[in-house]
Amino acid sequence: MASPFVRRKGFLGVYSKKRLLMGVVLVFAAALLVRYLGGTPDGGSVEQSPVAEGSDSPAPRATPDDGIAEAASDAGAVLEEAEEAEAADEESASAGYDDHPSIRQYRAITRYPSSTRRLTSKSTDLLHPNKRHERRQPVPDARDNEDRAWEVLYTADRYFVRGEEPISVSLALWHEGEPVIPTGVVMVAAPTGASGSGNPVELSVERVDSESRATLVPNEHWPEYVGELEVTTTFTAPGLSEQTGRLSFYLTANARIPARFTGQFSDDNRNGDLTIEVGVNVETAGTYRVEANLFDRNDQAVAWAQSETKLSPGISSVTLLFYGLAFHDARAVAPFSLRQLRGYRLRRGDSPHREDMSTYDGDYETSARYSLSDFRSEEYTSPQKERMLERYRDAIERGVVLTEPEFVGGGRQP
C-alpha cells in the first residue's frame, strides 16, 4: 500500500508535550531540594528540629539524603499525575482519531480477514466469477469514429473453459444505434501459449437475429493444452471496411485438470466462524486455491471465502472459513448453501500461471442448527492491522494529511 502521508501541519506533538512535562517536574524537584537543604549551593547548615516536649528521644535530624528522597518522591508523584493526565488525553484523542475518514475507511476494508468477506449486490466479480466484461466499442476506433456511427460488441459467454465445456462466441454490430447484420464473418481459433499444439480451427458461424455466433469445444481440438486461446474474427458490412477483432479465453483441457471436487462436505462452528470442509480428489500435487460463495435460507448472499492449501495426490479436504461477523452484518438465517465452488492449481512464476479444477455445479446445504449467537460479532483484528492503525493515529497527531486507502490486505480484492 502506498504511504498515506502527504504533507504536514506544524503543531505540538505528543513527544514535545512529554519533554515540557519533564522540564516542569525537574524545576519543581530543584525547588524542593533547595527548600530541604536550606542553604546556598556552596553549603550551609541543615536546621535541626526542636525537641518535642516530654520526649525521651532526641529530636530527629534532617539529613541531605532525607530531603532528596522526599523531593524525589514528590517529583515522582507529579510526574505520575502528569503521565496519567497525558495518557487520558491521548486515549481521548485516539478515540477521536478513530472517527477520521481515513481510519474509518481502513477499518471498513479490514473488517474481515483477507481470505473471507461479506458478499453484497456490489460484489459482482465474486457473484459472477466467470463472467466477461466486454462492452460496445466504436469501429474502426474512437479517433476515426468520434460520432460512434459504427459500434461493435465482440464477446463470449465465459472466460475460463474447463475440460469438455463449450464456449459460445458472438459478434454484434450497430450503425447509428441501429442493429446491422455483419457480413463476411470468419472466426478462427488457435492456441497462443508456449504449450500450444495443433493447427488453427475455423469455426462454423451462424446468424441468430442480428448477431453472428459460433460454438467451440476446445478440448476436441487441443486435448493436452492448458493456457490462452484466441479467436480472431474478420467482418465487414455495407459502408464499413473490413475489420478484425481478437478475443482470448483460458482453457484447461481435460487431460490437464489437476484435481476434481468429490462432492463430500461437512460443516461446523469453529471459534465463532463457520467452517465447511470440501472434499478434493487430487491428481497433481501442488498449491491449490479453492473458493466459494455462501447464501442463507432466504437466498441472500452472505459471504465469500477462499483457502490456499498445499495438496498431495489422493483424497484430501480443503477448509473454507466464513468469518462470523459477516453473518451478523447480513442478518443471515440458517441453513446456509455453499455455491459456485471453484478452484485451481497455482503455477507461480510459470506460464501458464494456473491449471483449473473441474467445474462443480452442485450446491451444499449446511445443517439448520446455527443461529447468530453462534458466530462472533467483533471486527477482525491482527498485529499488522493494529500497527497500521497506530501509524494512522500518529500521523494525525503530527498533523499529516491522510489519503483514504483503496485496498489493504494479503488476499485478493473482492
Short mmCIF file of C-alpha atoms in Angstrom, two decimals:
data_model
loop_
_atom_site.label_atom_id
_atom_site.label_comp_id
_atom_site.label_asym_id
_atom_site.label_seq_id
_atom_site.Cartn_x
_atom_site.Cartn_y
_atom_site.Cartn_z
CA MET A 1 0.00 0.00 0.00
CA ALA A 2 1.27 3.47 -0.87
CA SER A 3 2.17 5.66 2.08
CA PRO A 4 -0.80 7.73 3.25
CA PHE A 5 1.46 10.53 4.39
CA VAL A 6 1.23 13.54 2.08
CA ARG A 7 2.08 16.79 3.89
CA ARG A 8 2.28 18.13 7.46
CA LYS A 9 0.87 20.91 9.56
CA GLY A 10 3.16 22.21 12.33
CA PHE A 11 1.83 21.96 15.84
CA LEU A 12 2.97 20.49 19.16
CA GLY A 13 3.08 16.69 19.17
CA VAL A 14 2.99 14.06 21.88
CA TYR A 15 6.76 13.92 22.25
CA SER A 16 7.06 17.72 22.66
CA LYS A 17 4.45 17.64 25.40
CA LYS A 18 6.37 14.93 27.22
CA ARG A 19 9.56 16.99 27.16
CA LEU A 20 7.65 20.00 28.52
CA LEU A 21 6.22 17.93 31.39
CA MET A 22 9.67 16.59 32.29
CA GLY A 23 11.02 20.13 32.38
CA VAL A 24 8.27 21.22 34.76
CA VAL A 25 8.97 18.24 37.02
CA LEU A 26 12.71 18.94 37.12
CA VAL A 27 12.16 22.57 38.07
CA PHE A 28 9.76 21.50 40.80
CA ALA A 29 12.25 18.94 42.13
CA ALA A 30 15.06 21.53 42.20
CA ALA A 31 12.88 23.89 44.24
CA LEU A 32 12.14 21.14 46.73
CA LEU A 33 15.84 20.35 47.10
CA VAL A 34 16.66 23.96 47.87
CA ARG A 35 13.88 24.07 50.45
CA TYR A 36 15.06 20.88 52.17
CA LEU A 37 18.75 21.66 52.03
CA GLY A 38 18.04 25.14 53.37
CA GLY A 39 21.09 26.84 52.02
CA THR A 40 23.01 28.06 49.07
CA PRO A 41 24.79 25.83 46.65
CA ASP A 42 28.16 26.45 48.39
CA GLY A 43 26.98 24.88 51.69
CA GLY A 44 25.11 25.86 54.87
CA SER A 45 23.60 24.38 57.98
CA VAL A 46 20.75 21.96 57.99
CA GLU A 47 18.28 23.22 60.52
CA GLN A 48 17.58 20.88 63.46
CA SER A 49 14.02 20.34 64.55
CA PRO A 50 13.31 21.25 68.18
CA VAL A 51 12.94 18.52 70.79
CA ALA A 52 9.33 17.63 71.39
CA GLU A 53 8.29 18.45 74.93
CA GLY A 54 8.15 15.38 77.19
CA SER A 55 10.02 13.22 74.73
CA ASP A 56 12.81 10.91 75.92
CA SER A 57 14.26 10.58 72.41
CA PRO A 58 16.47 13.14 70.79
CA ALA A 59 14.87 15.18 68.10
CA PRO A 60 15.32 13.60 64.64
CA ARG A 61 17.79 15.41 62.46
CA ALA A 62 17.05 16.01 58.83
CA THR A 63 19.83 14.87 56.51
CA PRO A 64 20.53 15.74 52.91
CA ASP A 65 19.58 12.18 51.91
CA ASP A 66 16.16 12.58 53.57
CA GLY A 67 15.49 15.79 51.65
CA ILE A 68 16.48 14.34 48.30
CA ALA A 69 14.36 11.25 48.87
CA GLU A 70 11.31 13.30 49.81
CA ALA A 71 11.85 15.67 46.93
CA ALA A 72 12.22 12.77 44.55
CA SER A 73 9.04 11.24 45.95
CA ASP A 74 7.11 14.48 45.41
CA ALA A 75 8.58 14.86 41.93
CA GLY A 76 7.66 11.27 41.08
CA ALA A 77 4.10 11.89 42.19
CA VAL A 78 3.89 14.97 39.99
CA LEU A 79 5.33 13.04 37.05
CA GLU A 80 2.93 10.15 37.63
CA GLU A 81 -0.04 12.52 37.73
CA ALA A 82 1.20 14.26 34.59
CA GLU A 83 1.63 10.96 32.74
CA GLU A 84 -1.83 9.79 33.83
CA ALA A 85 -3.33 13.04 32.59
CA GLU A 86 -1.42 12.76 29.33
CA ALA A 87 -2.49 9.13 28.90
CA ALA A 88 -6.10 10.16 29.42
CA ASP A 89 -5.68 12.94 26.87
CA GLU A 90 -4.07 10.54 24.40
CA GLU A 91 -6.83 7.96 24.92
CA SER A 92 -9.45 10.62 24.31
CA ALA A 93 -7.58 11.88 21.27
CA SER A 94 -7.15 8.33 19.96
CA ALA A 95 -10.88 7.73 20.26
CA GLY A 96 -11.44 10.94 18.32
CA TYR A 97 -8.88 9.95 15.70
CA ASP A 98 -10.75 6.71 15.06
CA ASP A 99 -13.57 8.82 13.65
CA HIS A 100 -11.21 10.21 10.99
CA PRO A 101 -12.43 9.32 7.45
CA SER A 102 -9.17 7.57 6.53
CA ILE A 103 -9.23 5.39 9.63
CA ARG A 104 -12.92 4.59 9.14
CA GLN A 105 -12.19 3.60 5.55
CA TYR A 106 -9.21 1.45 6.57
CA ARG A 107 -11.25 -0.34 9.24
CA ALA A 108 -14.08 -0.92 6.77
CA ILE A 109 -11.63 -2.51 4.30
CA THR A 110 -10.12 -4.72 7.01
CA ARG A 111 -13.36 -5.54 8.81
CA TYR A 112 -12.88 -9.21 7.84
CA PRO A 113 -9.77 -11.31 7.17
CA SER A 114 -8.50 -11.09 3.59
CA SER A 115 -9.49 -14.72 2.94
CA THR A 116 -13.19 -14.15 3.67
CA ARG A 117 -15.58 -11.24 3.49
CA ARG A 118 -19.21 -10.16 3.27
CA LEU A 119 -20.97 -10.55 -0.07
CA THR A 120 -23.30 -7.79 -1.27
CA SER A 121 -25.04 -6.98 -4.53
CA LYS A 122 -21.95 -4.93 -5.47
CA SER A 123 -19.65 -7.98 -5.32
CA THR A 124 -20.23 -8.70 -9.00
CA ASP A 125 -16.85 -10.31 -9.69
CA LEU A 126 -17.40 -12.83 -6.88
CA LEU A 127 -21.08 -13.45 -7.57
CA HIS A 128 -20.33 -13.97 -11.29
CA PRO A 129 -16.79 -15.39 -11.20
CA ASN A 130 -16.60 -16.45 -14.86
CA LYS A 131 -18.37 -13.51 -16.43
CA ARG A 132 -16.77 -11.48 -19.22
CA HIS A 133 -16.90 -7.69 -19.26
CA GLU A 134 -16.64 -6.61 -22.91
CA ARG A 135 -18.75 -3.62 -23.91
CA ARG A 136 -19.74 -1.90 -27.10
CA GLN A 137 -16.88 -0.01 -28.70
CA PRO A 138 -16.54 2.19 -31.76
CA VAL A 139 -15.10 0.85 -35.02
CA PRO A 140 -12.67 1.28 -36.63
CA ASP A 141 -11.58 3.14 -33.45
CA ALA A 142 -12.51 6.14 -31.29
CA ARG A 143 -10.21 8.50 -33.21
CA ASP A 144 -11.78 7.76 -36.60
CA ASN A 145 -15.30 7.28 -35.28
CA GLU A 146 -15.89 10.10 -32.82
CA ASP A 147 -19.61 10.21 -33.57
CA ARG A 148 -19.79 6.46 -32.84
CA ALA A 149 -21.59 5.83 -36.13
CA TRP A 150 -20.38 2.22 -36.00
CA GLU A 151 -20.20 0.17 -32.80
CA VAL A 152 -19.36 -3.47 -32.18
CA LEU A 153 -19.63 -5.95 -29.30
CA TYR A 154 -17.40 -8.99 -29.62
CA THR A 155 -17.63 -11.30 -26.62
CA ALA A 156 -18.23 -14.83 -25.29
CA ASP A 157 -20.28 -16.48 -22.56
CA ARG A 158 -17.26 -17.22 -20.32
CA TYR A 159 -13.56 -16.67 -19.86
CA PHE A 160 -12.39 -19.93 -18.21
CA VAL A 161 -13.14 -23.19 -20.04
CA ARG A 162 -12.51 -26.49 -18.23
CA GLY A 163 -12.41 -29.95 -19.70
CA GLU A 164 -15.06 -30.62 -22.31
CA GLU A 165 -17.05 -27.43 -21.73
CA PRO A 166 -18.14 -25.45 -24.82
CA ILE A 167 -17.68 -21.73 -25.32
CA SER A 168 -20.07 -19.56 -27.33
CA VAL A 169 -18.59 -16.58 -29.23
CA SER A 170 -20.80 -13.75 -30.52
CA LEU A 171 -20.44 -10.65 -32.70
CA ALA A 172 -22.98 -7.79 -32.80
CA LEU A 173 -22.78 -4.62 -34.90
CA TRP A 174 -24.66 -1.27 -34.80
CA HIS A 175 -24.75 1.77 -37.07
CA GLU A 176 -26.08 4.99 -35.54
CA GLY A 177 -27.63 2.90 -32.77
CA GLU A 178 -29.47 0.50 -35.07
CA PRO A 179 -28.50 -3.19 -35.32
CA VAL A 180 -26.70 -4.18 -38.53
CA ILE A 181 -26.07 -7.74 -39.72
CA PRO A 182 -22.31 -8.14 -40.27
CA THR A 183 -21.22 -9.84 -43.48
CA GLY A 184 -18.23 -11.94 -44.45
CA VAL A 185 -17.76 -13.11 -40.85
CA VAL A 186 -14.86 -15.52 -40.34
CA MET A 187 -13.82 -16.82 -36.90
CA VAL A 188 -10.59 -18.75 -36.36
CA ALA A 189 -9.42 -20.19 -33.01
CA ALA A 190 -5.82 -21.05 -32.11
CA PRO A 191 -3.63 -21.54 -29.02
CA THR A 192 -1.34 -18.62 -28.16
CA GLY A 193 0.67 -20.10 -25.27
CA ALA A 194 4.04 -21.83 -25.40
CA SER A 195 2.40 -25.22 -24.79
CA GLY A 196 0.05 -24.85 -27.75
CA SER A 197 -0.14 -27.57 -30.35
CA GLY A 198 -2.28 -28.30 -33.37
CA ASN A 199 -3.47 -26.19 -36.24
CA PRO A 200 -5.87 -23.24 -36.09
CA VAL A 201 -9.54 -24.17 -36.32
CA GLU A 202 -12.12 -22.23 -38.33
CA LEU A 203 -15.44 -22.07 -36.53
CA SER A 204 -18.87 -22.58 -38.02
CA VAL A 205 -20.66 -19.22 -37.81
CA GLU A 206 -24.44 -18.90 -37.79
CA ARG A 207 -26.77 -15.95 -37.63
CA VAL A 208 -29.04 -15.52 -34.60
CA ASP A 209 -31.27 -12.48 -35.10
CA SER A 210 -28.78 -9.72 -35.98
CA GLU A 211 -25.79 -11.42 -34.27
CA SER A 212 -23.17 -13.80 -35.60
CA ARG A 213 -22.44 -16.73 -33.26
CA ALA A 214 -20.16 -19.74 -33.12
CA THR A 215 -19.78 -22.56 -30.60
CA LEU A 216 -16.44 -24.21 -29.91
CA VAL A 217 -15.46 -27.19 -27.74
CA PRO A 218 -11.71 -26.51 -27.40
CA ASN A 219 -10.92 -29.88 -25.77
CA GLU A 220 -11.87 -31.63 -29.03
CA HIS A 221 -9.04 -29.84 -30.84
CA TRP A 222 -6.39 -29.36 -28.12
CA PRO A 223 -6.92 -32.15 -25.53
CA GLU A 224 -3.49 -31.68 -23.90
CA TYR A 225 -3.49 -27.90 -23.79
CA VAL A 226 -3.58 -25.50 -20.84
CA GLY A 227 -3.31 -21.77 -21.43
CA GLU A 228 -4.73 -18.99 -23.52
CA LEU A 229 -6.69 -19.46 -26.74
CA GLU A 230 -7.58 -16.68 -29.14
CA VAL A 231 -10.46 -16.37 -31.59
CA THR A 232 -9.72 -13.94 -34.42
CA THR A 233 -12.72 -12.55 -36.31
CA THR A 234 -12.85 -10.61 -39.55
CA PHE A 235 -16.07 -9.00 -40.75
CA THR A 236 -17.49 -6.17 -42.80
CA ALA A 237 -20.83 -4.53 -43.58
CA PRO A 238 -22.24 -2.21 -46.29
CA GLY A 239 -20.41 1.10 -45.85
CA LEU A 240 -17.81 -0.38 -43.47
CA SER A 241 -14.35 -1.59 -44.43
CA GLU A 242 -13.13 -4.99 -43.27
CA GLN A 243 -12.48 -5.10 -39.54
CA THR A 244 -10.51 -7.54 -37.37
CA GLY A 245 -11.20 -8.41 -33.73
CA ARG A 246 -9.42 -10.73 -31.29
CA LEU A 247 -10.96 -12.43 -28.27
CA SER A 248 -8.98 -14.51 -25.78
CA PHE A 249 -10.07 -17.07 -23.18
CA TYR A 250 -8.36 -19.62 -20.95
CA LEU A 251 -8.52 -23.38 -21.43
CA THR A 252 -7.59 -26.24 -19.11
CA ALA A 253 -8.08 -29.33 -21.27
CA ASN A 254 -9.45 -32.50 -19.74
CA ALA A 255 -6.07 -34.24 -19.57
CA ARG A 256 -4.56 -31.28 -17.70
CA ILE A 257 -7.19 -30.88 -14.97
CA PRO A 258 -5.18 -31.30 -11.74
CA ALA A 259 -7.98 -32.13 -9.28
CA ARG A 260 -11.72 -32.63 -9.01
CA PHE A 261 -14.27 -31.98 -6.27
CA THR A 262 -15.61 -35.20 -4.75
CA GLY A 263 -18.99 -33.84 -3.64
CA GLN A 264 -18.25 -34.70 0.00
CA PHE A 265 -18.81 -31.87 2.52
CA SER A 266 -19.15 -31.26 6.25
CA ASP A 267 -19.72 -28.12 8.31
CA ASP A 268 -19.04 -26.93 11.85
CA ASN A 269 -18.72 -23.88 14.07
CA ARG A 270 -15.09 -23.16 14.90
CA ASN A 271 -14.35 -20.37 17.38
CA GLY A 272 -17.34 -18.36 16.20
CA ASP A 273 -16.79 -18.88 12.47
CA LEU A 274 -18.50 -21.27 10.05
CA THR A 275 -16.13 -23.83 8.51
CA ILE A 276 -17.01 -26.09 5.58
CA GLU A 277 -14.78 -29.00 4.64
CA VAL A 278 -14.68 -29.60 0.88
CA GLY A 279 -13.58 -32.98 -0.48
CA VAL A 280 -10.99 -32.94 -3.28
CA ASN A 281 -9.51 -35.75 -5.37
CA VAL A 282 -6.01 -34.58 -6.31
CA GLU A 283 -4.13 -35.90 -9.33
CA THR A 284 -1.28 -33.35 -9.43
CA ALA A 285 0.41 -32.22 -6.23
CA GLY A 286 0.79 -28.51 -5.65
CA THR A 287 -0.64 -25.39 -4.07
CA TYR A 288 -4.38 -25.04 -4.67
CA ARG A 289 -6.69 -22.09 -4.28
CA VAL A 290 -10.33 -23.03 -3.61
CA GLU A 291 -13.17 -20.55 -3.14
CA ALA A 292 -16.96 -20.45 -2.91
CA ASN A 293 -19.93 -18.24 -2.07
CA LEU A 294 -22.39 -18.73 0.78
CA PHE A 295 -26.13 -17.92 0.73
CA ASP A 296 -28.70 -18.10 3.51
CA ARG A 297 -32.17 -19.62 3.74
CA ASN A 298 -33.70 -16.56 2.04
CA ASP A 299 -31.30 -16.88 -0.91
CA GLN A 300 -29.41 -13.81 0.28
CA ALA A 301 -25.69 -13.67 -0.47
CA VAL A 302 -23.83 -13.82 2.86
CA ALA A 303 -20.09 -14.30 2.44
CA TRP A 304 -17.21 -15.40 0.23
CA ALA A 305 -14.28 -17.49 1.43
CA GLN A 306 -11.02 -18.68 -0.09
CA SER A 307 -8.40 -21.18 1.00
CA GLU A 308 -4.87 -21.63 -0.33
CA THR A 309 -3.55 -25.07 0.58
CA LYS A 310 -0.77 -27.47 -0.45
CA LEU A 311 -2.28 -30.80 -1.51
CA SER A 312 -0.76 -34.19 -2.27
CA PRO A 313 -2.19 -36.77 -4.70
CA GLY A 314 -5.20 -38.65 -3.38
CA ILE A 315 -8.36 -37.73 -1.47
CA SER A 316 -7.94 -34.56 0.57
CA SER A 317 -10.12 -31.87 2.09
CA VAL A 318 -9.92 -28.11 1.97
CA THR A 319 -11.32 -25.91 4.75
CA LEU A 320 -13.30 -22.82 3.80
CA LEU A 321 -13.74 -20.44 6.77
CA PHE A 322 -16.53 -17.87 6.71
CA TYR A 323 -15.88 -15.14 9.30
CA GLY A 324 -18.64 -14.91 11.92
CA LEU A 325 -19.16 -11.15 11.72
CA ALA A 326 -20.42 -11.50 8.13
CA PHE A 327 -23.45 -13.44 9.40
CA HIS A 328 -24.35 -10.59 11.76
CA ASP A 329 -23.82 -7.95 9.08
CA ALA A 330 -26.09 -9.89 6.70
CA ARG A 331 -28.58 -10.91 9.42
CA ALA A 332 -28.27 -14.34 7.86
CA VAL A 333 -30.67 -17.17 8.64
CA ALA A 334 -29.65 -20.86 8.59
CA PRO A 335 -29.44 -23.23 6.84
CA PHE A 336 -26.73 -21.93 4.50
CA SER A 337 -25.95 -23.03 0.94
CA LEU A 338 -22.44 -23.29 -0.48
CA ARG A 339 -22.50 -22.41 -4.18
CA GLN A 340 -20.22 -21.54 -7.09
CA LEU A 341 -17.44 -23.76 -5.79
CA ARG A 342 -14.31 -23.37 -7.94
CA GLY A 343 -10.59 -23.87 -7.69
CA TYR A 344 -7.27 -24.14 -9.48
CA ARG A 345 -3.67 -25.22 -9.02
CA LEU A 346 -1.27 -22.29 -8.82
CA ARG A 347 1.80 -22.14 -11.06
CA ARG A 348 3.51 -19.01 -9.74
CA GLY A 349 6.23 -17.66 -11.97
CA ASP A 350 5.32 -20.07 -14.75
CA SER A 351 3.33 -19.83 -17.97
CA PRO A 352 0.51 -20.66 -17.86
CA HIS A 353 0.07 -19.41 -14.29
CA ARG A 354 -2.73 -21.82 -13.32
CA GLU A 355 -4.46 -25.11 -14.06
CA ASP A 356 -8.20 -25.07 -13.38
CA MET A 357 -10.02 -27.76 -11.45
CA SER A 358 -13.12 -29.27 -12.99
CA THR A 359 -16.32 -27.27 -12.61
CA TYR A 360 -18.59 -28.28 -9.72
CA ASP A 361 -22.23 -27.50 -10.47
CA GLY A 362 -23.84 -28.74 -7.27
CA ASP A 363 -24.69 -26.94 -4.01
CA TYR A 364 -24.14 -27.99 -0.41
CA GLU A 365 -26.61 -27.10 2.35
CA THR A 366 -25.43 -26.88 5.94
CA SER A 367 -27.42 -28.03 8.93
CA ALA A 368 -30.08 -25.67 10.26
CA ARG A 369 -28.78 -25.68 13.83
CA TYR A 370 -26.88 -22.38 13.58
CA SER A 371 -28.10 -19.07 14.99
CA LEU A 372 -26.47 -15.63 15.02
CA SER A 373 -25.40 -16.13 18.63
CA ASP A 374 -23.14 -18.96 17.44
CA PHE A 375 -20.99 -16.55 15.44
CA ARG A 376 -18.50 -13.92 16.57
CA SER A 377 -19.67 -10.33 16.20
CA GLU A 378 -16.40 -8.42 16.65
CA GLU A 379 -14.35 -6.80 13.93
CA TYR A 380 -11.28 -8.71 12.75
CA THR A 381 -8.01 -7.72 14.44
CA SER A 382 -4.38 -8.66 13.85
CA PRO A 383 -0.96 -7.29 14.90
CA GLN A 384 -0.44 -5.91 11.40
CA LYS A 385 -3.79 -4.11 11.48
CA GLU A 386 -3.09 -2.62 14.93
CA ARG A 387 0.32 -1.38 13.77
CA MET A 388 -1.27 0.29 10.79
CA LEU A 389 -3.92 1.96 12.98
CA GLU A 390 -1.17 3.28 15.25
CA ARG A 391 0.58 4.72 12.20
CA TYR A 392 -2.62 6.48 11.19
CA ARG A 393 -3.18 7.88 14.69
CA ASP A 394 0.42 9.05 14.97
CA ALA A 395 0.18 10.73 11.57
CA ILE A 396 -2.99 12.57 12.59
CA GLU A 397 -1.35 13.64 15.87
CA ARG A 398 1.55 15.09 13.88
CA GLY A 399 -0.80 16.95 11.55
CA VAL A 400 -0.25 14.80 8.47
CA VAL A 401 -2.99 15.00 5.85
CA LEU A 402 -4.08 11.43 5.01
CA THR A 403 -5.42 9.94 1.83
CA GLU A 404 -8.15 7.31 2.05
CA PRO A 405 -6.90 3.75 1.40
CA GLU A 406 -8.36 1.85 -1.54
CA PHE A 407 -7.35 -1.70 -0.69
CA VAL A 408 -5.42 -3.27 2.18
CA GLY A 409 -4.79 -6.95 2.75
CA GLY A 410 -2.87 -10.02 1.82
CA GLY A 411 -5.58 -11.53 -0.39
CA ARG A 412 -7.42 -10.54 -3.49
CA GLN A 413 -9.65 -7.54 -3.70
CA PRO A 414 -13.34 -8.53 -3.87
#
